[in-house]
Amino acid sequence: MAAITAEGLVKIYRTRKTEVRALDGVDLQVDEGTVMGLLGPNGAGKTTAVRILATLLRPDAGHATVGGFDVVREAHQVRSMIGLSGQYAAVDENLTARENLWMFGRLYQLPSAESSRRAAELLVQFDLVEAADRTVKTYSGGMRRRLDLASALIGRPRLLFLDEPTTGLDPRSRLGMWDVIRRLVRDGVTLLLTTQYLEEADELADIIAVVDHGRIIARGTADQLKSQVGGERIEVVVHDPSEIQRAAEILARDGSGQWTLDEHTRKLTVPATGGAAKLIEVVRDLGEAGVEIDDIALRRPTLDDVFLSLTGHTSETETPEAAA
């Protein structure tokens, strides 16, 4: 059963001089108990989609439902069943974590005693007990993000929108947030996750929708999307720049497609079939030709390859619709 549906969503931001189509006919379906990742660069339209589904914006065209309720006509019912964690922590830095969570519980119309009990549970769940009675202004970025996510869960939502939940976090904090998200999924929460981090979508999402310039340009599992790019690749870093041409000739013969060169790193890349056996063949042929190499590797396509193939730019490239 679909927890979230969207058909033909359009959102246009207008000024006196410009018109930006932040969303240009977006269709989505997220099944109950799954994670959909909206993957795209800043300004692709991901946040605009989340704001419409969370009833914070009205679409200019199209239709969407969350939990079976229309996001425009039945916004109150939608808000009663969702949680939202945005790109920036929405907590009050002059209050403690415990006070913030109690306040959010009251905003969700929980009785005061229940708000206190729920706050205590979430402080344990998000490893914030020791800092529970410190003001949030003393927290690290990772602690603030955990508290923000905890506040989105205070009402035990069935559906959760996470808009770039790990933006600005250091690698350790990001891994910790991934663990929290995985626990939520195991508990049956349906998740719509926006991210510009390819490895995040790869790690967390059951289905990925690639967004660019307000449109969904591809969707599928990570493996399905990677298969669109092609098979494996062999990468060779040549030690001596003068040997690059000879190495390229060998790769052209042993590989299964056109080689490419990164001159700065002296890295040659060529599509290949045959896995480890083909890698051994390339190593042998380079050795027999006397071409010295610094590194060689066999790798599968990444989501970065997918994004570059589909859009002509990487996922980190910022689009003109940066406000979207």
Coordinates of C-alpha atoms in Angstrom, one line a residue:
M1 CA 0.0 0.0 0.0
A2 CA 1.3 3.5 -0.9
A3 CA 2.0 5.8 2.1
I4 CA 2.8 8.7 -0.1
T5 CA 1.6 9.5 -3.7
A6 CA 2.2 12.5 -5.9
E7 CA 1.0 13.1 -9.4
G8 CA 2.2 16.0 -11.6
L9 CA 3.4 18.3 -8.8
V10 CA 4.4 21.7 -10.1
K11 CA 5.7 24.6 -8.0
I12 CA 6.7 27.9 -9.6
Y13 CA 8.6 30.7 -7.7
R14 CA 8.0 34.1 -9.4
T15 CA 9.7 37.4 -8.9
R16 CA 9.2 40.5 -11.0
K17 CA 12.0 39.5 -13.4
T18 CA 12.2 35.7 -13.2
E19 CA 10.2 32.5 -13.0
V20 CA 11.7 29.4 -11.6
R21 CA 10.0 26.0 -11.9
A22 CA 11.2 24.4 -8.7
L23 CA 9.0 21.3 -9.5
D24 CA 8.0 20.5 -13.1
G25 CA 5.6 17.6 -13.0
V26 CA 6.9 15.3 -10.2
D27 CA 5.3 11.9 -9.7
L28 CA 6.1 9.8 -6.6
Q29 CA 5.0 6.7 -4.8
V30 CA 6.4 5.6 -1.5
D31 CA 5.2 2.2 -0.1
E32 CA 4.5 1.7 3.6
G33 CA 7.5 0.7 5.6
T34 CA 10.1 1.6 3.0
V35 CA 12.7 4.3 2.5
M36 CA 12.6 6.5 -0.7
G37 CA 15.6 8.6 -1.3
L38 CA 15.3 11.8 -3.4
L39 CA 18.8 12.3 -4.7
G40 CA 19.9 15.5 -6.4
P41 CA 22.1 18.6 -6.1
N42 CA 21.2 21.8 -4.2
G43 CA 18.3 23.5 -5.9
A44 CA 17.1 20.4 -7.7
G45 CA 13.6 20.7 -6.1
K46 CA 14.0 18.1 -3.3
T47 CA 13.1 20.4 -0.4
T48 CA 10.2 22.0 -2.3
A49 CA 8.7 18.5 -2.8
V50 CA 9.1 17.7 0.9
R51 CA 7.5 21.1 1.9
I52 CA 4.5 20.3 -0.3
L53 CA 4.1 16.8 1.1
A54 CA 4.4 18.1 4.6
T55 CA 1.7 20.7 3.9
L56 CA 4.0 23.7 4.3
L57 CA 3.6 24.8 0.6
R58 CA 0.7 24.5 -1.8
P59 CA 1.5 23.1 -5.3
D60 CA 0.6 25.2 -8.3
A61 CA -0.5 22.1 -10.1
G62 CA -0.8 18.4 -9.4
H63 CA -2.1 16.3 -6.5
A64 CA -0.6 14.5 -3.5
T65 CA -1.7 12.3 -0.6
V66 CA 0.0 11.3 2.5
G67 CA -1.4 8.4 4.5
G68 CA -4.5 8.6 2.2
F69 CA -5.2 12.3 3.0
D70 CA -5.0 15.1 0.5
V71 CA -2.1 17.5 1.4
V72 CA -4.2 20.5 0.5
R73 CA -7.8 19.7 1.5
E74 CA -6.9 17.5 4.5
A75 CA -3.7 19.2 5.7
H76 CA -4.7 18.8 9.4
Q77 CA -5.0 15.0 9.1
V78 CA -1.7 14.8 7.3
R79 CA 0.1 16.9 10.0
S80 CA -1.3 14.6 12.7
M81 CA 0.6 11.6 11.3
I82 CA 3.9 12.9 10.1
G83 CA 7.2 14.0 11.5
L84 CA 9.5 16.5 9.7
S85 CA 13.2 17.1 10.3
G86 CA 14.6 19.9 8.0
Q87 CA 18.0 20.8 6.8
Y88 CA 18.6 23.0 9.9
A89 CA 17.9 22.1 13.5
A90 CA 14.6 23.7 14.5
V91 CA 15.2 23.5 18.2
D92 CA 15.4 26.4 20.6
E93 CA 19.0 26.8 21.6
N94 CA 18.2 28.7 24.8
L95 CA 16.3 25.7 26.2
T96 CA 17.6 22.4 27.3
A97 CA 17.1 19.2 25.3
R98 CA 14.5 18.0 27.8
E99 CA 12.6 21.3 27.7
N100 CA 12.7 21.3 23.9
L101 CA 11.2 17.8 23.7
W102 CA 8.6 18.6 26.3
M103 CA 7.6 21.7 24.3
F104 CA 7.3 19.7 21.1
G105 CA 5.2 17.1 22.9
R106 CA 2.8 19.9 24.0
L107 CA 2.7 21.3 20.5
Y108 CA 1.6 17.8 19.4
Q109 CA -1.2 18.1 22.0
L110 CA 0.3 15.4 24.3
P111 CA -0.6 15.9 28.0
S112 CA 2.2 17.4 30.1
A113 CA 3.0 14.1 31.9
E114 CA 3.0 12.2 28.6
S115 CA 5.3 14.8 27.0
S116 CA 7.8 14.3 29.9
R117 CA 7.7 10.5 29.6
R118 CA 8.1 10.7 25.8
A119 CA 11.0 13.1 26.2
A120 CA 12.8 10.8 28.6
E121 CA 12.4 7.9 26.2
L122 CA 13.8 9.9 23.2
L123 CA 16.8 11.2 25.3
V124 CA 17.8 7.6 25.9
Q125 CA 17.1 6.5 22.3
F126 CA 19.3 9.4 20.9
D127 CA 22.1 9.1 23.5
L128 CA 21.4 12.6 24.9
V129 CA 20.8 11.7 28.6
E130 CA 24.0 13.1 29.9
A131 CA 23.4 16.4 28.1
A132 CA 19.6 16.5 28.7
D133 CA 19.7 19.4 31.0
R134 CA 22.3 21.5 29.2
T135 CA 21.1 24.4 27.0
V136 CA 21.2 23.4 23.3
K137 CA 23.6 26.3 22.5
T138 CA 26.3 24.2 24.1
Y139 CA 25.7 21.2 21.8
S140 CA 27.8 20.1 18.8
G141 CA 26.2 20.0 15.3
G142 CA 25.7 16.2 15.6
M143 CA 23.9 16.5 18.9
R144 CA 21.6 19.2 17.6
R145 CA 20.7 17.1 14.6
R146 CA 19.9 14.1 16.8
L147 CA 17.8 16.4 19.0
D148 CA 16.0 17.8 16.0
L149 CA 15.2 14.2 14.8
A150 CA 14.0 13.3 18.2
S151 CA 11.7 16.2 18.3
A152 CA 10.2 15.0 14.9
L153 CA 9.4 11.7 16.6
I154 CA 7.8 13.0 19.7
G155 CA 4.3 12.3 18.3
R156 CA 5.2 8.7 17.2
P157 CA 4.6 9.5 13.5
R158 CA 3.9 6.8 10.9
L159 CA 5.6 8.8 8.2
L160 CA 8.8 10.8 8.5
F161 CA 10.3 13.4 6.2
L162 CA 14.0 13.9 6.5
D163 CA 15.4 16.8 4.5
E164 CA 19.1 16.3 4.1
P165 CA 19.4 15.1 7.7
T166 CA 23.3 14.8 7.7
T167 CA 24.2 18.1 6.0
G168 CA 27.1 19.7 7.8
L169 CA 27.9 16.7 10.0
D170 CA 31.4 15.2 10.4
P171 CA 31.8 11.6 9.1
R172 CA 31.4 10.1 12.6
S173 CA 28.2 12.0 13.3
R174 CA 26.9 11.1 9.9
L175 CA 27.4 7.4 10.5
G176 CA 25.7 7.7 13.9
M177 CA 22.7 9.4 12.2
W178 CA 22.5 6.5 9.7
D179 CA 22.3 4.1 12.5
V180 CA 19.4 6.0 14.0
I181 CA 17.6 6.1 10.7
R182 CA 18.1 2.3 10.2
R183 CA 16.5 1.7 13.7
L184 CA 13.5 3.8 12.7
V185 CA 13.0 1.7 9.5
R186 CA 13.2 -1.5 11.5
D187 CA 10.4 -0.1 13.7
G188 CA 8.2 0.2 10.6
V189 CA 8.4 4.0 10.0
T190 CA 7.9 5.0 6.3
L191 CA 10.7 7.4 5.3
L192 CA 11.1 10.0 2.6
L193 CA 14.8 11.1 2.6
T194 CA 16.3 13.9 0.6
T195 CA 20.0 13.9 0.2
Q196 CA 22.8 15.2 -2.1
Y197 CA 25.2 12.5 -0.7
L198 CA 25.4 9.5 -3.0
E199 CA 26.7 7.1 -0.4
E200 CA 23.8 8.1 1.9
A201 CA 21.2 7.2 -0.7
D202 CA 23.1 4.0 -1.5
E203 CA 23.2 3.0 2.2
L204 CA 19.7 3.9 3.3
A205 CA 17.2 4.0 0.5
D206 CA 15.1 1.0 -0.8
I207 CA 14.2 3.1 -3.9
I208 CA 16.0 6.1 -5.2
A209 CA 14.5 8.9 -7.4
V210 CA 17.1 11.0 -9.1
V211 CA 15.9 14.7 -9.2
D212 CA 17.4 17.4 -11.5
H213 CA 15.9 20.8 -12.4
G214 CA 12.6 20.0 -10.8
R215 CA 12.0 16.7 -12.6
I216 CA 12.5 13.0 -11.7
I217 CA 14.9 11.7 -14.4
A218 CA 15.3 8.2 -13.1
R219 CA 14.2 5.9 -10.4
G220 CA 14.9 2.4 -9.1
T221 CA 17.0 0.5 -6.6
A222 CA 20.7 1.5 -6.3
D223 CA 21.7 -1.6 -8.3
Q224 CA 19.1 -0.9 -11.0
L225 CA 20.3 2.6 -11.4
K226 CA 24.0 1.5 -11.5
S227 CA 23.2 -1.1 -14.2
Q228 CA 22.0 1.7 -16.5
V229 CA 25.6 3.0 -16.6
G230 CA 27.1 -0.3 -17.7
G231 CA 29.4 -2.9 -16.2
E232 CA 32.6 -2.8 -14.3
R233 CA 35.6 -0.4 -14.9
I234 CA 39.3 -0.9 -14.6
E235 CA 41.2 2.1 -13.4
V236 CA 45.0 2.4 -13.9
V237 CA 47.3 5.1 -12.5
V238 CA 50.4 5.2 -14.7
H239 CA 53.6 6.1 -12.9
D240 CA 55.4 7.9 -15.8
P241 CA 53.3 10.4 -17.9
S242 CA 55.3 9.5 -21.0
E243 CA 53.9 5.9 -20.7
I244 CA 50.2 7.0 -20.7
Q245 CA 49.7 6.5 -24.4
R246 CA 51.2 2.9 -24.4
A247 CA 49.0 2.1 -21.4
A248 CA 46.0 3.5 -23.2
E249 CA 46.6 1.2 -26.2
I250 CA 46.7 -1.8 -23.9
L251 CA 43.5 -0.8 -22.2
A252 CA 41.8 -0.2 -25.5
R253 CA 42.8 -3.8 -26.6
D254 CA 41.9 -5.5 -23.3
G255 CA 38.8 -3.4 -22.3
S256 CA 35.3 -3.3 -23.8
G257 CA 34.9 0.3 -24.6
Q258 CA 36.5 3.7 -24.9
W259 CA 39.1 4.7 -22.3
T260 CA 39.2 8.0 -20.6
L261 CA 42.1 9.9 -19.0
D262 CA 42.3 12.2 -16.0
E263 CA 45.6 14.0 -16.8
H264 CA 46.0 15.5 -13.4
T265 CA 46.0 12.1 -11.6
R266 CA 47.4 10.1 -14.6
K267 CA 44.4 7.8 -14.2
L268 CA 43.1 5.8 -17.2
T269 CA 39.7 4.2 -17.0
V270 CA 38.1 1.7 -19.3
P271 CA 34.9 -0.4 -19.3
A272 CA 35.6 -4.0 -18.8
T273 CA 33.9 -7.4 -18.6
G274 CA 35.3 -10.5 -17.0
G275 CA 35.8 -9.3 -13.4
A276 CA 39.0 -10.3 -11.6
A277 CA 40.2 -12.4 -14.6
K278 CA 40.2 -9.3 -16.8
L279 CA 42.0 -7.3 -14.2
I280 CA 44.8 -10.0 -14.0
E281 CA 45.0 -9.9 -17.8
V282 CA 45.5 -6.1 -17.8
V283 CA 48.2 -6.4 -15.1
R284 CA 50.0 -9.0 -17.1
D285 CA 49.9 -7.1 -20.4
L286 CA 51.1 -3.9 -18.8
G287 CA 53.9 -5.7 -17.1
E288 CA 55.0 -7.4 -20.3
A289 CA 55.0 -4.0 -22.0
G290 CA 57.2 -2.5 -19.3
V291 CA 54.6 0.1 -18.3
E292 CA 55.1 0.9 -14.6
I293 CA 51.9 1.6 -12.6
D294 CA 51.2 3.2 -9.2
D295 CA 47.8 1.7 -8.8
I296 CA 45.2 -0.5 -10.5
A297 CA 41.6 -1.3 -9.4
L298 CA 38.4 -3.0 -10.6
R299 CA 35.2 -1.2 -9.5
R300 CA 31.5 -1.2 -10.1
P301 CA 29.7 1.9 -11.2
T302 CA 28.7 4.2 -8.4
L303 CA 25.7 6.5 -8.0
D304 CA 28.0 9.3 -8.9
D305 CA 28.5 7.6 -12.3
V306 CA 24.8 7.3 -12.6
F307 CA 24.2 11.0 -11.9
L308 CA 26.9 12.1 -14.2
S309 CA 25.6 9.8 -17.0
L310 CA 22.0 11.1 -16.6
T311 CA 22.6 14.8 -16.1
G312 CA 26.0 15.6 -17.4
H313 CA 27.1 17.0 -14.1
T314 CA 27.9 15.5 -10.6
S315 CA 25.4 15.5 -7.8
E316 CA 27.3 18.2 -5.9
T317 CA 26.9 20.8 -8.7
E318 CA 24.6 23.5 -7.6
T319 CA 21.8 24.3 -10.0
P320 CA 20.3 27.8 -10.6
E321 CA 17.3 27.0 -8.5
A322 CA 19.3 27.1 -5.3
A323 CA 16.4 28.5 -3.3
A324 CA 14.3 25.4 -4.1

